[in-house]
XYZ file of C-alpha atoms in Angstrom:
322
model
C 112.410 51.928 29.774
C 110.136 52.263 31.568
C 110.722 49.683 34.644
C 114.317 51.562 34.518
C 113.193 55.071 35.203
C 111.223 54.152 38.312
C 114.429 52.386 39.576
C 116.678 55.188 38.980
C 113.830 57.342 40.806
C 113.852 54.841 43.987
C 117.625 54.774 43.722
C 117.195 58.604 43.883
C 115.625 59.228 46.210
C 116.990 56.892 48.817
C 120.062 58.485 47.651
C 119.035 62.034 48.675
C 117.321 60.942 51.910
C 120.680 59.169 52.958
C 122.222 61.930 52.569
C 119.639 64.173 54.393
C 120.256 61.948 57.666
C 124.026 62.710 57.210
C 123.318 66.271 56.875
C 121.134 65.951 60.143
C 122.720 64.110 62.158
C 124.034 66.600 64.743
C 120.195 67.753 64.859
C 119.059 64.224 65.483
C 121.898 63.508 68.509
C 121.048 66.858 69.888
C 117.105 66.403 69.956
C 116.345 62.740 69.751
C 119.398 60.477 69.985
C 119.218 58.820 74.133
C 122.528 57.770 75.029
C 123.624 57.069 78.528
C 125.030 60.779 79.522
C 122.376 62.223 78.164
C 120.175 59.981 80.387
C 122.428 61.056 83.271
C 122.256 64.463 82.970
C 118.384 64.263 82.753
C 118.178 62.595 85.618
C 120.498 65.066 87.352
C 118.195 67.731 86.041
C 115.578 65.996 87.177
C 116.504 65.730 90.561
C 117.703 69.459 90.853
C 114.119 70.427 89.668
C 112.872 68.490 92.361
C 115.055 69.980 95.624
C 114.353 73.516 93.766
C 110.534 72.576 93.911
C 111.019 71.124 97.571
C 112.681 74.695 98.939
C 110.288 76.771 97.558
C 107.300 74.841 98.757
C 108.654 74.706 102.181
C 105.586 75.470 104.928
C 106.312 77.901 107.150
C 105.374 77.309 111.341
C 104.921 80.944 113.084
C 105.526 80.633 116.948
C 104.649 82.918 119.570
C 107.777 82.146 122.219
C 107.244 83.910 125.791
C 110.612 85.464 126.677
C 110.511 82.699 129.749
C 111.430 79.506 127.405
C 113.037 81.513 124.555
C 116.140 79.589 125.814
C 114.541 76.188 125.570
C 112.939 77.069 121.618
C 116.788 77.609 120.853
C 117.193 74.345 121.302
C 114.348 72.885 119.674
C 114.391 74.862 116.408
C 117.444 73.360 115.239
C 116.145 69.956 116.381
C 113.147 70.032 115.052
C 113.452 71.557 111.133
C 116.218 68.699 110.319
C 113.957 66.046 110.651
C 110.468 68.191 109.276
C 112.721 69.229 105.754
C 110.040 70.885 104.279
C 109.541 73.229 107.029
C 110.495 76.548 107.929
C 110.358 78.271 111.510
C 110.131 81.441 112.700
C 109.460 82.950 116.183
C 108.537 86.058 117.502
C 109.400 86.582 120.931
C 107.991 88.579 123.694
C 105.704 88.581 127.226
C 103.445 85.953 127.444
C 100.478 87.276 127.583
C 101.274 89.249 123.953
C 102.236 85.975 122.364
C 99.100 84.393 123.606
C 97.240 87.505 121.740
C 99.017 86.415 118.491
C 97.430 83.029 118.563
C 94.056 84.423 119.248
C 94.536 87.249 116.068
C 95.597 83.462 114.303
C 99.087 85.684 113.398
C 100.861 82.669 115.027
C 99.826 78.998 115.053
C 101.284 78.051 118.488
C 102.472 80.009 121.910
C 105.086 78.184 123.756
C 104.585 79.456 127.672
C 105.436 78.382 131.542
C 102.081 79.398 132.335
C 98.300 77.798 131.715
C 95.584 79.899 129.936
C 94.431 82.734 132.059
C 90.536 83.007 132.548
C 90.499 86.200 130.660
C 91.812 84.282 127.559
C 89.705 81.705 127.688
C 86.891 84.027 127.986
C 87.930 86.130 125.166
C 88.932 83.064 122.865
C 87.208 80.000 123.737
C 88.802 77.787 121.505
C 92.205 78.274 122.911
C 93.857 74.691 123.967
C 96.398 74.700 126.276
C 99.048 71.398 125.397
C 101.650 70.921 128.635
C 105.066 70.144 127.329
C 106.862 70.214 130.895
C 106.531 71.177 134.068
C 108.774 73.635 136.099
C 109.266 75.155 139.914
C 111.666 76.728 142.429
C 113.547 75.218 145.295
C 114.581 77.083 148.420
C 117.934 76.033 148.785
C 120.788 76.351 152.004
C 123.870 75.425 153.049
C 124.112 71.685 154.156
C 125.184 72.674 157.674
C 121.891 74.789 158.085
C 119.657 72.987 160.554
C 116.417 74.915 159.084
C 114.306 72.540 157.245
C 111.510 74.409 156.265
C 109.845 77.513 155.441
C 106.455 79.093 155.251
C 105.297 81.692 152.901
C 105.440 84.548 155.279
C 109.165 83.600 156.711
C 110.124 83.949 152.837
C 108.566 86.999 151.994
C 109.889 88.550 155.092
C 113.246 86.827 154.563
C 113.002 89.061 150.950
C 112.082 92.585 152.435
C 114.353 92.123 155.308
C 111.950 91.696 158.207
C 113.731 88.747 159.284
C 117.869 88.771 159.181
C 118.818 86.485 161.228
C 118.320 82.675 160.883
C 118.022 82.173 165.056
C 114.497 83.948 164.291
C 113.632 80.733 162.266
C 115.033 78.320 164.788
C 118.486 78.258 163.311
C 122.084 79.350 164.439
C 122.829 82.903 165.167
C 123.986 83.800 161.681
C 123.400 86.577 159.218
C 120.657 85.813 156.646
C 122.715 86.133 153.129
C 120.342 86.374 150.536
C 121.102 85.586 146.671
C 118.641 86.406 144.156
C 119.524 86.761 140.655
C 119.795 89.478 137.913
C 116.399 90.842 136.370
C 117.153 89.155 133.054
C 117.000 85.689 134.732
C 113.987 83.966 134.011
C 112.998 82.323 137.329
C 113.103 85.498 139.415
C 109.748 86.678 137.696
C 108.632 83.246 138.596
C 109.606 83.665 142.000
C 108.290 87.060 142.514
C 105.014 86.033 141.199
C 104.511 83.587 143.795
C 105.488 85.462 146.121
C 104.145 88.515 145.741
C 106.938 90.084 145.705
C 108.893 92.943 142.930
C 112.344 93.707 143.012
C 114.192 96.498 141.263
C 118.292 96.673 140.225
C 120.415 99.219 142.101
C 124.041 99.276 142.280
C 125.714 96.103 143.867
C 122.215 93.958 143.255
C 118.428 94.467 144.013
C 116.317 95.537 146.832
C 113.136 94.006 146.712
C 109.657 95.143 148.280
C 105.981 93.418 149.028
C 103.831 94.068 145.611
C 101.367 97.040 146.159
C 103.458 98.662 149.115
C 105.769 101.558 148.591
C 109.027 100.629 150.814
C 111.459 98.943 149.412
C 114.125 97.304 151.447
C 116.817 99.351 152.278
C 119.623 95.347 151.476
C 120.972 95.151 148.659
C 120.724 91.624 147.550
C 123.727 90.332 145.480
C 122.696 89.191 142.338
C 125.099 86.785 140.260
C 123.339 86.331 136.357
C 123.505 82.231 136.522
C 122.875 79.806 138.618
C 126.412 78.547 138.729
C 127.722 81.147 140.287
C 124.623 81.587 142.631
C 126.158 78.343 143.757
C 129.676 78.975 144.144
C 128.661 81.928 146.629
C 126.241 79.627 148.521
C 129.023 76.940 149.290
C 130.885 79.229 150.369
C 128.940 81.087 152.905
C 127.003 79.227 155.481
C 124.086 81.587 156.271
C 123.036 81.889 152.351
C 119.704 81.475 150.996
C 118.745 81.409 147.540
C 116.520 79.422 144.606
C 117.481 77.191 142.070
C 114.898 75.385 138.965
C 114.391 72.309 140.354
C 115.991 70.536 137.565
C 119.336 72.703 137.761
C 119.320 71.487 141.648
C 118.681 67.640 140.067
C 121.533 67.731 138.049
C 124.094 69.757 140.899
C 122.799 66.058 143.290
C 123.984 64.284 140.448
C 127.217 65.372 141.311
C 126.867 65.166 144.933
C 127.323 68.990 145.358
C 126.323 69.365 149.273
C 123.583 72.160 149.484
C 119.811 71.502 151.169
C 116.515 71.906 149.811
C 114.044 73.374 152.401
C 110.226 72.341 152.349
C 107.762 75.095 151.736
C 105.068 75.088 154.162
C 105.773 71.688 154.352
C 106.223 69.805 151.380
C 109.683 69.386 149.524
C 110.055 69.669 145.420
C 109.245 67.092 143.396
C 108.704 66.232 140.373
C 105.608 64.650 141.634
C 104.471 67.552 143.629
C 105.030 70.118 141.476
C 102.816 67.886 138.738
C 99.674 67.775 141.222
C 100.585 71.445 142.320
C 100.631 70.587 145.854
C 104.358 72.529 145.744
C 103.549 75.615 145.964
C 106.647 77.951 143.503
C 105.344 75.962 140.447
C 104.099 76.263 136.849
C 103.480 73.969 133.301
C 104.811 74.763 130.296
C 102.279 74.809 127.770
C 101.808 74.878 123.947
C 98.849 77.229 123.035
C 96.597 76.691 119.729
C 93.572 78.290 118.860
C 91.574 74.910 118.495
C 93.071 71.374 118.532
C 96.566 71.084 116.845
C 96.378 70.124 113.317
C 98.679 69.053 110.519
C 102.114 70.831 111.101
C 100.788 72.539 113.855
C 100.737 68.831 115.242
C 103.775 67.518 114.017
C 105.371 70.332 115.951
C 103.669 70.133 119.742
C 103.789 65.908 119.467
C 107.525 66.730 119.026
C 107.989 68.482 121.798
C 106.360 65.860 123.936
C 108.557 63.442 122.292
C 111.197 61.557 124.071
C 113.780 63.583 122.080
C 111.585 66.965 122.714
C 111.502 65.781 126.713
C 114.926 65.444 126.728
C 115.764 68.985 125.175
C 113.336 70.654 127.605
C 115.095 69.021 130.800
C 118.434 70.159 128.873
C 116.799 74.080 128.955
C 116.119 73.136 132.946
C 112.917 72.422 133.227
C 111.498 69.357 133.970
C 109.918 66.713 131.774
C 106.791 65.441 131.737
């Protein structure tokens, strides 16, 4: 009797326990049952979790952009976050010498410039570092058929302010001096003002321009086209023109054998070469500014921009590698 009661009580109870799993069984599949979609969608999960972790842990680089090369970080922003995923940009952009300030306040991690540290800076913030990225300068350009071959600094300046407006003062034709300068929002006039000492201010039909520090201003308006493009097309078409061009943008019009002449200044032409050893005198290096030695994405960033694919977006901007 007794050897029969403890079967039925097995029997019973793997009775009851059987049907317990049936019971459960849409608790079990739900919770602990691995089949291959469920596998697939925990992957899947798995993965989204990931690219959710990977946006929001995205590091952010703060640049300081002068308004000279804001052009040139248009182009390197998109370039440059594609291949750096977990990175995010952003740029304030304004004078120089007030993105340079950022760096020192550490509000920015890098200036991009066309200028080296001024003494003041360094003086102020002796750990600044000054990285050139390219190089950049301004050729005096003429017609082809002008016999003038060069210039010195006082011919241009007076050339500017209208002391001199004819070219058979310079040992050229009897012809009108046409000048072409540019509108104020093109970069390269405040780099050739700077050099030469000059200012100019817009009036109706162009600019006049005067010697910095004096209060005349010349009475000729100089016709001021916004690109360099069409700086050109008035240059071929008028014999006694003078104007500037980046020396990159006048690289790439000799690529296509477009006739104009680059004069030397005091001497010496533009080159790549001579604008490098300064020798050249309209010239200046582009330059990315940290306060100490770049560092970690700080790095990444200013080795990519004296990368082949960084040199080749910077002579796309028109300025000149390095």
């Amino acid at each position: 009797m007794k050897k029969f009661n403890t079967k039925v009580h097995s029997s019973l109870l793997a009775s009851m326990f059987f049907i317990f799993v049936l019971v459960n069984l849409g608790t079990f599949k739900s919770y602990g049952m691995v089949t291959k979609s469920s596998v697939s969608a925990d992957l899947k999960s798995s993965q989204h979790n990931k690219e959710s972790v990977i946006v929001e842990s995205k590091e952010t680089l703060k640049l300081a952009v002068a308004t000279t090369v804001k052009v040139l970080m248009k182009l390197v922003e998109p370039a440059f976050e594609p291949v750096n995923k977990n990175t995010k940009i952003t740029s304030t952009i304004g004078p120089t010498g007030d993105m340079v300030e950022l760096v020192m306040a550490g509000k920015s991690k890098v200036a991009i410039t066309t200028r080296n540290l001024k003494d003041y800076e360094k003086v102020k913030c002796p750990t600044l570092v000054g990285t050139p990225i390219g190089l950049d300068g301004l050729a005096i350009v003429v017609s082809s058929s002008n016999p003038v071959s060069n210039l010195a600094f006082a011919q241009i300046s007076a050339i500017w302010t209208g002391k001199i407006v004819n070219w058979k003062e310079l040992g050229g034709p009897d012809l009108p001096i046409v000048l072409i300068g540019r509108t104020k929002a093109y970069d390269s006039i405040m780099l050739f003002c700077d050099f030469m000492k000059l200012e100019s201010k817009p009036v109706e039909g162009g600019l006049i321009y005067r010697e910095k520090g004096k209060e005349d201003w010349c009475s000729t308006v100089i016709t001021a086209p916004e690109t360099d493009d069409l700086a050109l097309t008035i240059l071929l078409k008028t014999p006694g023109a003078i104007t500037y061009f980046p020396l990159q943008v006048l690289n790439n019009y000799k690529e296509y054998k477009i006739a104009v002449k680059c004069l030397s200044f005091d001497g010496v032409q533009p080159t790549k070469e001579t604008i490098a050893n300064g020798t050249y005198f309209i010239h200046r290096t582009l330059n990315a500014i940290t306060n100490g030695q770049p560092e970690g994405l700080t790095k990444t960033f200013v080795d990519f921009l004296v990368s082949m694919k960084g040199q080749e977006l910077i002579v796309e901007a028109g300025f000149l590698s390095l």
